[in-house]
Amino acid sequence: MELKSIKDAFDRVATKQKLSYSKTNEIVHLLSQEIDKALSVIKETPSDDTVLDHRSIISDVKRVFVEISPITQLEAAEKELHVALTKYPKVLEKQLNPDISKAYRNNAEFDSHIVNQIIANFFYRQGMFDIGDCFVAETGDECSTRQSFVEMYQILEAMKRRDLEPALNWAFLNSDKLKQARSDLEMKLHSLHFLEIAQGKNSKEAINYARKHIATFADSCLPEIQKLMCSLLWNRKLDKSPYSEFLSPALWNNAVKELTRQYCNLVGESSESAVSITLAAGTQTLPVLLKYMNVMANKKLDWQNMEQLPVDAQLSEEFQFHSVFVCPVSKEQSSDENPPMMMSCGHVLCKQTINKMSKNGSKSSFKCPYCPTDVDISRCRQLHF
C-alpha cells in the first residue's frame, strides 16, 4: 500500500497547523503589546483633560488595530489549514480502501492449523506469552516454538536494561554456530560490554576485558578493535571525540537485531514473523489488485477462476525469498511440474514449452527461438535455482 502520499498529506496538515498556531500567537502578542502600551500611557496621563486624552489614546489603538488587520491575517492562515484538512480525508479514502474483500478469492484454500500456528508464533515472538497461550488453548493447535521465544525474549529484555550477561552467555554457548553463519554478534556484544566498563571510568578493567574477550577477534575485526582501544584516550569526554559514535543507541539496536536474526536462524525460524511479512507485502500488492478489481467489475469479468494473478504485482527485494524463472516464450512461471530447462545453446525455456516445440518428443530436435542452433532434446538439462 502506498503510504507515502498519506504521510505527505498528514505532514502538510501538521505544517499548516503549526503555521496557523504561530500566526495566531504572533497576532495575539502584537495586539497585547499595543493594549499594554495604551494602558501605560493612560496611567501616566495627568488628571487634567483625562477624558479627552483617553479618547485620543483609544483612537490611536483602534487605528493600529486596523493597520495590523488581525482578522484578515488569521483568516488567511486558517484558510490554508482548512484546505489541507479537507484534502486529508480524501487521500485516506483513496489509499485506505474500506472494502478489501473484492481482492479475496473465494476458492483460496487455507490450512487453518498452519494459520493458527503462525498467529501463535507471532504472539510468542512479541513476548505476548499469555495471549499466545490463550490463543493456543482456544484453537487447540500447539505451537512448538514457545519455549525458544521465551529464552529470546528474556535475553532481549535484559539488553533493554543494559544487561548483557544473558546475551553473552547465549553467544558463548553458540559460538561455533555463529562463526559458521559468519556473524559478528559476539564481537558486537563484547564491544558493548567493553564500552560499558570504559564509561564507568575504569580504563584498566576495560583493557583487561579486551585482552581476554576481544583480542580473539583481531583477525576479522582489527579496525573496530583499534577504534575501541583509542576511544579510551577520550574516556572522560567521549561525546566530543572522533569516537562519539560509540555513544549512539544504534549500536545497541544493531546488536538486538543481529541477536534476534541469529537466534531465529539457529532455531529454524525466519528473523521476521510470517504475520509481519504477510502484512507488509500485502500493503504493497493490495492497492494494485483493488484497482484491477474495479476495472474488472466495470467490464463484468470474474477473476475467481484465473490460474494466475491478472496483473503484475511487484514486490520489493526483501519479500523475494526464492529465485523464480519465467519462461520467455510462454510467459509462465516455472514450477515443480514445469521446471526450467537449459538447452544445448545455453538458452533456458520451461519444460512444457520445450515439449510443445518438439511436439511432445516426436521431433528429436528443434530450432531455438533465440538463436539459430538446432536443439537436441536429449541434451536439455533441468536447472535448479
Tab-separated table of C-alpha atoms in Angstrom:
chain	number	residue	atom	x	y	z
A	1	MET	CA	0.000	0.000	0.000
A	2	GLU	CA	1.363	3.406	-0.933
A	3	LEU	CA	1.574	5.151	2.436
A	4	LYS	CA	3.908	7.940	1.315
A	5	SER	CA	1.039	10.004	-0.069
A	6	ILE	CA	-0.803	9.635	3.266
A	7	LYS	CA	2.296	10.718	5.176
A	8	ASP	CA	2.805	13.679	2.847
A	9	ALA	CA	-0.817	14.763	3.301
A	10	PHE	CA	-0.535	14.435	7.070
A	11	ASP	CA	2.725	16.409	7.075
A	12	ARG	CA	1.010	19.179	5.115
A	13	VAL	CA	-1.779	19.349	7.710
A	14	ALA	CA	0.745	19.392	10.556
A	15	THR	CA	2.783	22.127	8.862
A	16	LYS	CA	-0.259	24.313	8.210
A	17	GLN	CA	-1.436	23.782	11.782
A	18	LYS	CA	1.934	24.917	13.145
A	19	LEU	CA	1.912	27.968	10.861
A	20	SER	CA	-1.626	28.834	11.926
A	21	TYR	CA	-0.713	28.412	15.589
A	22	SER	CA	2.409	30.586	15.198
A	23	LYS	CA	0.491	33.280	13.311
A	24	THR	CA	-2.238	33.330	15.982
A	25	ASN	CA	0.329	33.693	18.770
A	26	GLU	CA	2.116	36.416	16.824
A	27	ILE	CA	-1.079	38.431	16.277
A	28	VAL	CA	-2.294	37.998	19.882
A	29	HIS	CA	1.125	39.024	21.211
A	30	LEU	CA	1.196	42.088	18.941
A	31	LEU	CA	-2.309	43.188	19.997
A	32	SER	CA	-1.453	42.567	23.632
A	33	GLN	CA	1.599	44.802	23.339
A	34	GLU	CA	-0.462	47.628	21.879
A	35	ILE	CA	-3.053	47.317	24.639
A	36	ASP	CA	-0.378	47.252	27.369
A	37	LYS	CA	1.293	50.269	25.805
A	38	ALA	CA	-2.021	52.175	25.771
A	39	LEU	CA	-2.721	51.256	29.409
A	40	SER	CA	0.700	52.529	30.426
A	41	VAL	CA	0.071	55.840	28.663
A	42	ILE	CA	-3.335	56.158	30.330
A	43	LYS	CA	-1.840	55.600	33.789
A	44	GLU	CA	0.799	58.266	33.157
A	45	THR	CA	-1.743	60.815	31.869
A	46	PRO	CA	-2.342	63.743	34.326
A	47	SER	CA	-5.784	64.040	35.837
A	48	ASP	CA	-6.439	67.190	33.805
A	49	ASP	CA	-8.185	66.514	30.460
A	50	THR	CA	-8.347	62.778	31.290
A	51	VAL	CA	-11.436	62.010	29.217
A	52	LEU	CA	-10.077	63.768	26.122
A	53	ASP	CA	-6.668	62.092	26.417
A	54	HIS	CA	-8.234	58.672	26.977
A	55	ARG	CA	-10.328	59.049	23.842
A	56	SER	CA	-7.274	60.035	21.856
A	57	ILE	CA	-5.288	57.038	23.155
A	58	ILE	CA	-8.130	54.608	22.410
A	59	SER	CA	-8.474	56.132	18.935
A	60	ASP	CA	-4.774	55.511	18.328
A	61	VAL	CA	-5.134	51.879	19.456
A	62	LYS	CA	-8.058	51.376	17.087
A	63	ARG	CA	-6.044	52.843	14.237
A	64	VAL	CA	-3.145	50.469	14.958
A	65	PHE	CA	-5.562	47.522	15.108
A	66	VAL	CA	-6.921	48.464	11.691
A	67	GLU	CA	-3.392	48.644	10.292
A	68	ILE	CA	-2.488	45.249	11.750
A	69	SER	CA	-5.720	43.773	10.389
A	70	PRO	CA	-5.655	40.679	12.672
A	71	ILE	CA	-8.847	39.134	11.287
A	72	THR	CA	-7.534	39.184	7.727
A	73	GLN	CA	-4.195	37.638	8.705
A	74	LEU	CA	-5.809	34.934	10.824
A	75	GLU	CA	-8.370	34.125	8.134
A	76	ALA	CA	-5.600	33.573	5.578
A	77	ALA	CA	-3.742	31.161	7.861
A	78	GLU	CA	-6.931	29.340	8.820
A	79	LYS	CA	-7.962	29.051	5.181
A	80	GLU	CA	-4.722	27.245	4.272
A	81	LEU	CA	-5.192	24.890	7.239
A	82	HIS	CA	-8.799	24.237	6.248
A	83	VAL	CA	-7.764	23.349	2.674
A	84	ALA	CA	-5.163	20.855	3.960
A	85	LEU	CA	-7.681	19.328	6.401
A	86	THR	CA	-10.272	18.986	3.642
A	87	LYS	CA	-7.865	17.143	1.338
A	88	TYR	CA	-6.551	14.762	4.006
A	89	PRO	CA	-9.727	12.608	4.364
A	90	LYS	CA	-9.870	12.294	0.574
A	91	VAL	CA	-6.314	10.934	0.496
A	92	LEU	CA	-7.185	8.473	3.274
A	93	GLU	CA	-10.302	7.325	1.447
A	94	LYS	CA	-8.363	6.855	-1.782
A	95	GLN	CA	-5.453	4.924	-0.258
A	96	LEU	CA	-7.164	3.042	2.580
A	97	ASN	CA	-9.904	1.354	0.591
A	98	PRO	CA	-12.520	0.189	3.138
A	99	ASP	CA	-13.667	-2.784	1.058
A	100	ILE	CA	-10.656	-5.060	0.571
A	101	SER	CA	-12.844	-8.138	0.197
A	102	LYS	CA	-13.014	-7.505	-3.547
A	103	ALA	CA	-9.434	-8.780	-3.852
A	104	TYR	CA	-10.250	-12.016	-1.986
A	105	ARG	CA	-10.662	-15.264	-3.904
A	106	ASN	CA	-13.461	-17.479	-2.657
A	107	ASN	CA	-11.703	-20.626	-3.828
A	108	ALA	CA	-8.485	-19.890	-1.921
A	109	GLU	CA	-7.534	-22.820	0.294
A	110	PHE	CA	-6.033	-22.304	3.735
A	111	ASP	CA	-4.779	-24.834	6.242
A	112	SER	CA	-6.360	-23.473	9.422
A	113	HIS	CA	-3.893	-25.381	11.625
A	114	ILE	CA	-0.885	-23.750	9.946
A	115	VAL	CA	-2.532	-20.317	10.088
A	116	ASN	CA	-3.216	-20.764	13.817
A	117	GLN	CA	0.389	-21.786	14.432
A	118	ILE	CA	1.636	-18.735	12.526
A	119	ILE	CA	-0.548	-16.434	14.643
A	120	ALA	CA	0.552	-18.098	17.894
A	121	ASN	CA	4.155	-17.861	16.735
A	122	PHE	CA	3.674	-14.120	16.201
A	123	PHE	CA	2.378	-13.604	19.740
A	124	TYR	CA	5.311	-15.516	21.226
A	125	ARG	CA	7.804	-13.527	19.145
A	126	GLN	CA	6.400	-10.299	20.582
A	127	GLY	CA	6.654	-11.594	24.129
A	128	MET	CA	2.840	-11.833	24.441
A	129	PHE	CA	3.009	-15.250	26.057
A	130	ASP	CA	-0.280	-15.021	27.955
A	131	ILE	CA	-2.153	-14.033	24.798
A	132	GLY	CA	-0.356	-16.732	22.803
A	133	ASP	CA	-1.212	-19.396	25.406
A	134	CYS	CA	-4.855	-18.278	25.430
A	135	PHE	CA	-4.984	-18.418	21.624
A	136	VAL	CA	-3.433	-21.906	21.558
A	137	ALA	CA	-5.884	-23.111	24.212
A	138	GLU	CA	-8.858	-21.811	22.199
A	139	THR	CA	-7.719	-23.205	18.840
A	140	GLY	CA	-6.244	-26.448	20.147
A	141	ASP	CA	-3.234	-26.090	17.805
A	142	GLU	CA	0.066	-26.383	19.655
A	143	CYS	CA	2.995	-24.098	18.835
A	144	SER	CA	6.366	-25.753	19.381
A	145	THR	CA	8.391	-22.516	19.338
A	146	ARG	CA	7.087	-21.102	22.625
A	147	GLN	CA	9.996	-22.100	24.845
A	148	SER	CA	12.574	-20.891	22.339
A	149	PHE	CA	10.999	-17.456	22.197
A	150	VAL	CA	10.739	-17.305	25.999
A	151	GLU	CA	14.526	-17.518	26.183
A	152	MET	CA	14.997	-14.992	23.361
A	153	TYR	CA	12.558	-12.561	24.955
A	154	GLN	CA	14.359	-12.793	28.304
A	155	ILE	CA	17.684	-12.022	26.604
A	156	LEU	CA	16.241	-9.038	24.703
A	157	GLU	CA	14.534	-7.664	27.819
A	158	ALA	CA	17.840	-7.872	29.675
A	159	MET	CA	19.538	-5.946	26.847
A	160	LYS	CA	16.928	-3.204	27.150
A	161	ARG	CA	18.109	-2.836	30.771
A	162	ARG	CA	21.719	-2.701	29.507
A	163	ASP	CA	22.335	-6.159	30.991
A	164	LEU	CA	24.482	-8.105	28.525
A	165	GLU	CA	25.189	-11.199	30.605
A	166	PRO	CA	22.338	-13.402	29.220
A	167	ALA	CA	23.210	-12.402	25.630
A	168	LEU	CA	26.929	-13.053	26.153
A	169	ASN	CA	26.211	-16.452	27.723
A	170	TRP	CA	23.993	-17.458	24.804
A	171	ALA	CA	26.547	-16.242	22.253
A	172	PHE	CA	29.314	-18.167	24.032
A	173	LEU	CA	27.295	-21.413	24.026
A	174	ASN	CA	26.540	-20.978	20.304
A	175	SER	CA	29.916	-19.547	19.310
A	176	ASP	CA	30.733	-22.246	16.736
A	177	LYS	CA	27.361	-21.908	15.039
A	178	LEU	CA	27.687	-18.128	14.916
A	179	LYS	CA	31.098	-18.476	13.273
A	180	GLN	CA	29.651	-20.844	10.689
A	181	ALA	CA	26.976	-18.234	9.950
A	182	ARG	CA	29.752	-15.601	9.678
A	183	SER	CA	28.018	-13.456	12.272
A	184	ASP	CA	29.853	-10.757	14.207
A	185	LEU	CA	27.328	-10.898	17.068
A	186	GLU	CA	29.896	-11.927	19.675
A	187	MET	CA	32.139	-9.035	18.726
A	188	LYS	CA	29.206	-6.609	18.907
A	189	LEU	CA	28.220	-7.814	22.385
A	190	HIS	CA	31.775	-7.770	23.772
A	191	SER	CA	32.284	-4.280	22.304
A	192	LEU	CA	29.183	-3.014	24.078
A	193	HIS	CA	30.344	-4.541	27.360
A	194	PHE	CA	33.796	-3.026	26.877
A	195	LEU	CA	32.246	0.425	26.372
A	196	GLU	CA	30.061	-0.014	29.457
A	197	ILE	CA	33.145	-0.757	31.533
A	198	ALA	CA	35.103	2.132	29.983
A	199	GLN	CA	32.285	4.610	30.584
A	200	GLY	CA	32.473	3.616	34.236
A	201	LYS	CA	35.870	5.387	34.155
A	202	ASN	CA	37.723	2.095	34.675
A	203	SER	CA	40.170	2.008	31.771
A	204	LYS	CA	42.399	-0.677	33.294
A	205	GLU	CA	39.477	-3.077	33.709
A	206	ALA	CA	38.319	-2.316	30.170
A	207	ILE	CA	41.797	-3.123	28.786
A	208	ASN	CA	41.897	-6.401	30.694
A	209	TYR	CA	38.443	-7.281	29.367
A	210	ALA	CA	39.547	-6.527	25.801
A	211	ARG	CA	42.635	-8.737	26.177
A	212	LYS	CA	40.542	-11.611	27.449
A	213	HIS	CA	37.444	-11.430	25.239
A	214	ILE	CA	38.050	-9.113	22.254
A	215	ALA	CA	41.612	-9.952	21.203
A	216	THR	CA	40.424	-13.254	19.729
A	217	PHE	CA	38.554	-11.301	17.011
A	218	ALA	CA	41.663	-9.425	15.841
A	219	ASP	CA	41.924	-11.356	12.570
A	220	SER	CA	38.461	-10.332	11.371
A	221	CYS	CA	37.702	-7.132	13.307
A	222	LEU	CA	41.036	-5.355	13.768
A	223	PRO	CA	39.862	-1.850	12.650
A	224	GLU	CA	36.945	-1.974	15.102
A	225	ILE	CA	39.228	-3.114	17.940
A	226	GLN	CA	41.667	-0.297	17.203
A	227	LYS	CA	38.851	2.255	17.438
A	228	LEU	CA	37.677	0.784	20.741
A	229	MET	CA	41.139	0.991	22.275
A	230	CYS	CA	41.720	4.549	21.014
A	231	SER	CA	38.414	5.637	22.496
A	232	LEU	CA	39.927	5.096	25.961
A	233	LEU	CA	42.060	8.193	25.380
A	234	TRP	CA	38.842	10.255	25.314
A	235	ASN	CA	37.219	8.419	28.172
A	236	ARG	CA	36.052	11.478	30.091
A	237	LYS	CA	34.696	13.350	27.062
A	238	LEU	CA	33.822	10.662	24.532
A	239	ASP	CA	30.896	12.740	23.228
A	240	LYS	CA	33.351	15.348	21.896
A	241	SER	CA	35.804	12.835	20.471
A	242	PRO	CA	36.183	11.266	17.000
A	243	TYR	CA	34.641	8.163	18.578
A	244	SER	CA	31.355	9.700	19.701
A	245	GLU	CA	29.612	7.052	17.563
A	246	PHE	CA	30.183	4.632	20.449
A	247	LEU	CA	27.571	6.549	22.447
A	248	SER	CA	24.899	6.072	19.773
A	249	PRO	CA	21.862	3.932	20.693
A	250	ALA	CA	22.192	2.481	17.181
A	251	LEU	CA	24.944	0.154	18.478
A	252	TRP	CA	22.506	-1.461	20.890
A	253	ASN	CA	19.729	-1.547	18.306
A	254	ASN	CA	22.003	-3.259	15.777
A	255	ALA	CA	23.082	-5.803	18.375
A	256	VAL	CA	19.452	-6.557	19.235
A	257	LYS	CA	18.575	-7.024	15.548
A	258	GLU	CA	21.577	-9.284	14.952
A	259	LEU	CA	20.857	-11.394	18.034
A	260	THR	CA	17.213	-11.761	17.000
A	261	ARG	CA	18.235	-12.758	13.482
A	262	GLN	CA	20.824	-15.302	14.603
A	263	TYR	CA	18.648	-16.727	17.375
A	264	CYS	CA	15.755	-17.277	14.981
A	265	ASN	CA	18.132	-18.757	12.424
A	266	LEU	CA	19.500	-21.311	14.921
A	267	VAL	CA	16.006	-22.445	15.957
A	268	GLY	CA	14.910	-22.731	12.319
A	269	GLU	CA	12.752	-19.601	12.186
A	270	SER	CA	12.918	-16.542	9.933
A	271	SER	CA	14.095	-13.300	11.533
A	272	GLU	CA	10.696	-11.732	10.773
A	273	SER	CA	7.380	-13.323	11.646
A	274	ALA	CA	5.187	-14.642	8.845
A	275	VAL	CA	2.401	-12.311	10.002
A	276	SER	CA	4.617	-9.228	9.714
A	277	ILE	CA	5.918	-10.272	6.301
A	278	THR	CA	2.420	-11.029	5.004
A	279	LEU	CA	1.017	-7.693	6.160
A	280	ALA	CA	3.965	-5.715	4.801
A	281	ALA	CA	3.830	-7.490	1.425
A	282	GLY	CA	0.053	-7.119	1.316
A	283	THR	CA	0.261	-3.359	1.746
A	284	GLN	CA	2.338	-3.247	-1.448
A	285	THR	CA	0.190	-5.506	-3.619
A	286	LEU	CA	-3.335	-4.875	-2.344
A	287	PRO	CA	-3.813	-1.425	-3.969
A	288	VAL	CA	-2.832	-2.885	-7.347
A	289	LEU	CA	-5.332	-5.723	-7.018
A	290	LEU	CA	-8.125	-3.458	-5.774
A	291	LYS	CA	-7.602	-1.110	-8.704
A	292	TYR	CA	-7.735	-4.044	-11.122
A	293	MET	CA	-10.856	-5.424	-9.425
A	294	ASN	CA	-12.650	-2.145	-10.078
A	295	VAL	CA	-11.670	-2.335	-13.758
A	296	MET	CA	-12.871	-5.953	-13.997
A	297	ALA	CA	-16.145	-5.095	-12.278
A	298	ASN	CA	-16.842	-2.450	-14.906
A	299	LYS	CA	-16.134	-4.994	-17.655
A	300	LYS	CA	-18.232	-7.624	-15.871
A	301	LEU	CA	-15.307	-10.060	-15.645
A	302	ASP	CA	-14.642	-12.553	-12.845
A	303	TRP	CA	-11.150	-13.449	-11.704
A	304	GLN	CA	-12.136	-16.189	-9.262
A	305	ASN	CA	-11.210	-18.958	-11.703
A	306	MET	CA	-7.993	-17.436	-13.028
A	307	GLU	CA	-4.886	-19.581	-12.517
A	308	GLN	CA	-2.535	-16.606	-12.253
A	309	LEU	CA	-2.712	-13.040	-10.990
A	310	PRO	CA	-4.311	-10.890	-13.689
A	311	VAL	CA	-1.739	-8.121	-13.186
A	312	ASP	CA	1.945	-7.900	-12.354
A	313	ALA	CA	2.150	-7.296	-8.594
A	314	GLN	CA	5.654	-6.040	-7.895
A	315	LEU	CA	7.220	-6.765	-4.515
A	316	SER	CA	10.385	-5.145	-3.207
A	317	GLU	CA	13.528	-7.253	-2.792
A	318	GLU	CA	13.035	-8.009	0.917
A	319	PHE	CA	9.980	-10.085	0.010
A	320	GLN	CA	11.669	-12.146	-2.697
A	321	PHE	CA	12.731	-15.246	-0.796
A	322	HIS	CA	13.203	-17.656	-3.699
A	323	SER	CA	14.644	-17.346	-7.161
A	324	VAL	CA	11.994	-17.600	-9.875
A	325	PHE	CA	12.121	-18.191	-13.587
A	326	VAL	CA	9.542	-17.060	-16.111
A	327	CYS	CA	9.629	-18.758	-19.490
A	328	PRO	CA	10.365	-16.114	-22.153
A	329	VAL	CA	8.091	-17.940	-24.640
A	330	SER	CA	5.024	-18.972	-22.630
A	331	LYS	CA	5.419	-16.154	-20.042
A	332	GLU	CA	4.570	-18.696	-17.337
A	333	GLN	CA	6.444	-19.002	-14.055
A	334	SER	CA	8.328	-22.259	-13.576
A	335	SER	CA	7.093	-24.828	-11.061
A	336	ASP	CA	7.909	-28.354	-9.907
A	337	GLU	CA	5.739	-29.720	-12.728
A	338	ASN	CA	7.098	-27.223	-15.243
A	339	PRO	CA	10.766	-26.673	-14.317
A	340	PRO	CA	13.284	-24.533	-16.224
A	341	MET	CA	15.381	-26.464	-18.753
A	342	MET	CA	18.682	-25.306	-20.221
A	343	MET	CA	19.186	-26.185	-23.873
A	344	SER	CA	22.475	-27.082	-25.537
A	345	CYS	CA	22.873	-23.493	-26.779
A	346	GLY	CA	22.647	-22.128	-23.227
A	347	HIS	CA	19.215	-20.566	-23.520
A	348	VAL	CA	16.561	-21.545	-20.970
A	349	LEU	CA	12.891	-22.400	-21.518
A	350	CYS	CA	10.283	-24.137	-19.403
A	351	LYS	CA	9.786	-27.862	-19.865
A	352	GLN	CA	6.251	-27.515	-21.241
A	353	THR	CA	7.467	-25.035	-23.860
A	354	ILE	CA	10.188	-27.455	-24.974
A	355	ASN	CA	7.612	-30.250	-25.180
A	356	LYS	CA	5.370	-28.101	-27.371
A	357	MET	CA	8.200	-27.080	-29.666
A	358	SER	CA	9.332	-30.707	-30.014
A	359	LYS	CA	5.707	-31.851	-30.356
A	360	ASN	CA	5.938	-33.906	-27.154
A	361	GLY	CA	9.222	-35.508	-28.152
A	362	SER	CA	8.142	-36.639	-31.633
A	363	LYS	CA	10.907	-34.446	-33.030
A	364	SER	CA	14.448	-35.161	-31.893
A	365	SER	CA	15.476	-31.542	-32.424
A	366	PHE	CA	14.018	-28.085	-32.968
A	367	LYS	CA	15.214	-24.573	-33.604
A	368	CYS	CA	15.972	-22.416	-30.554
A	369	PRO	CA	13.629	-19.377	-30.648
A	370	TYR	CA	16.523	-17.085	-29.694
A	371	CYS	CA	19.413	-18.329	-31.825
A	372	PRO	CA	19.884	-20.463	-34.987
A	373	THR	CA	21.021	-23.522	-33.008
A	374	ASP	CA	19.351	-26.874	-33.572
A	375	VAL	CA	18.482	-28.045	-30.068
A	376	ASP	CA	18.884	-31.732	-29.247
A	377	ILE	CA	16.127	-32.676	-26.773
A	378	SER	CA	18.268	-35.353	-25.137
A	379	ARG	CA	20.806	-32.705	-24.140
A	380	CYS	CA	18.310	-30.441	-22.364
A	381	ARG	CA	19.041	-30.307	-18.631
A	382	GLN	CA	16.834	-29.225	-15.752
A	383	LEU	CA	18.017	-26.195	-13.791
A	384	HIS	CA	17.740	-25.909	-10.011
A	385	PHE	CA	17.763	-22.397	-8.533
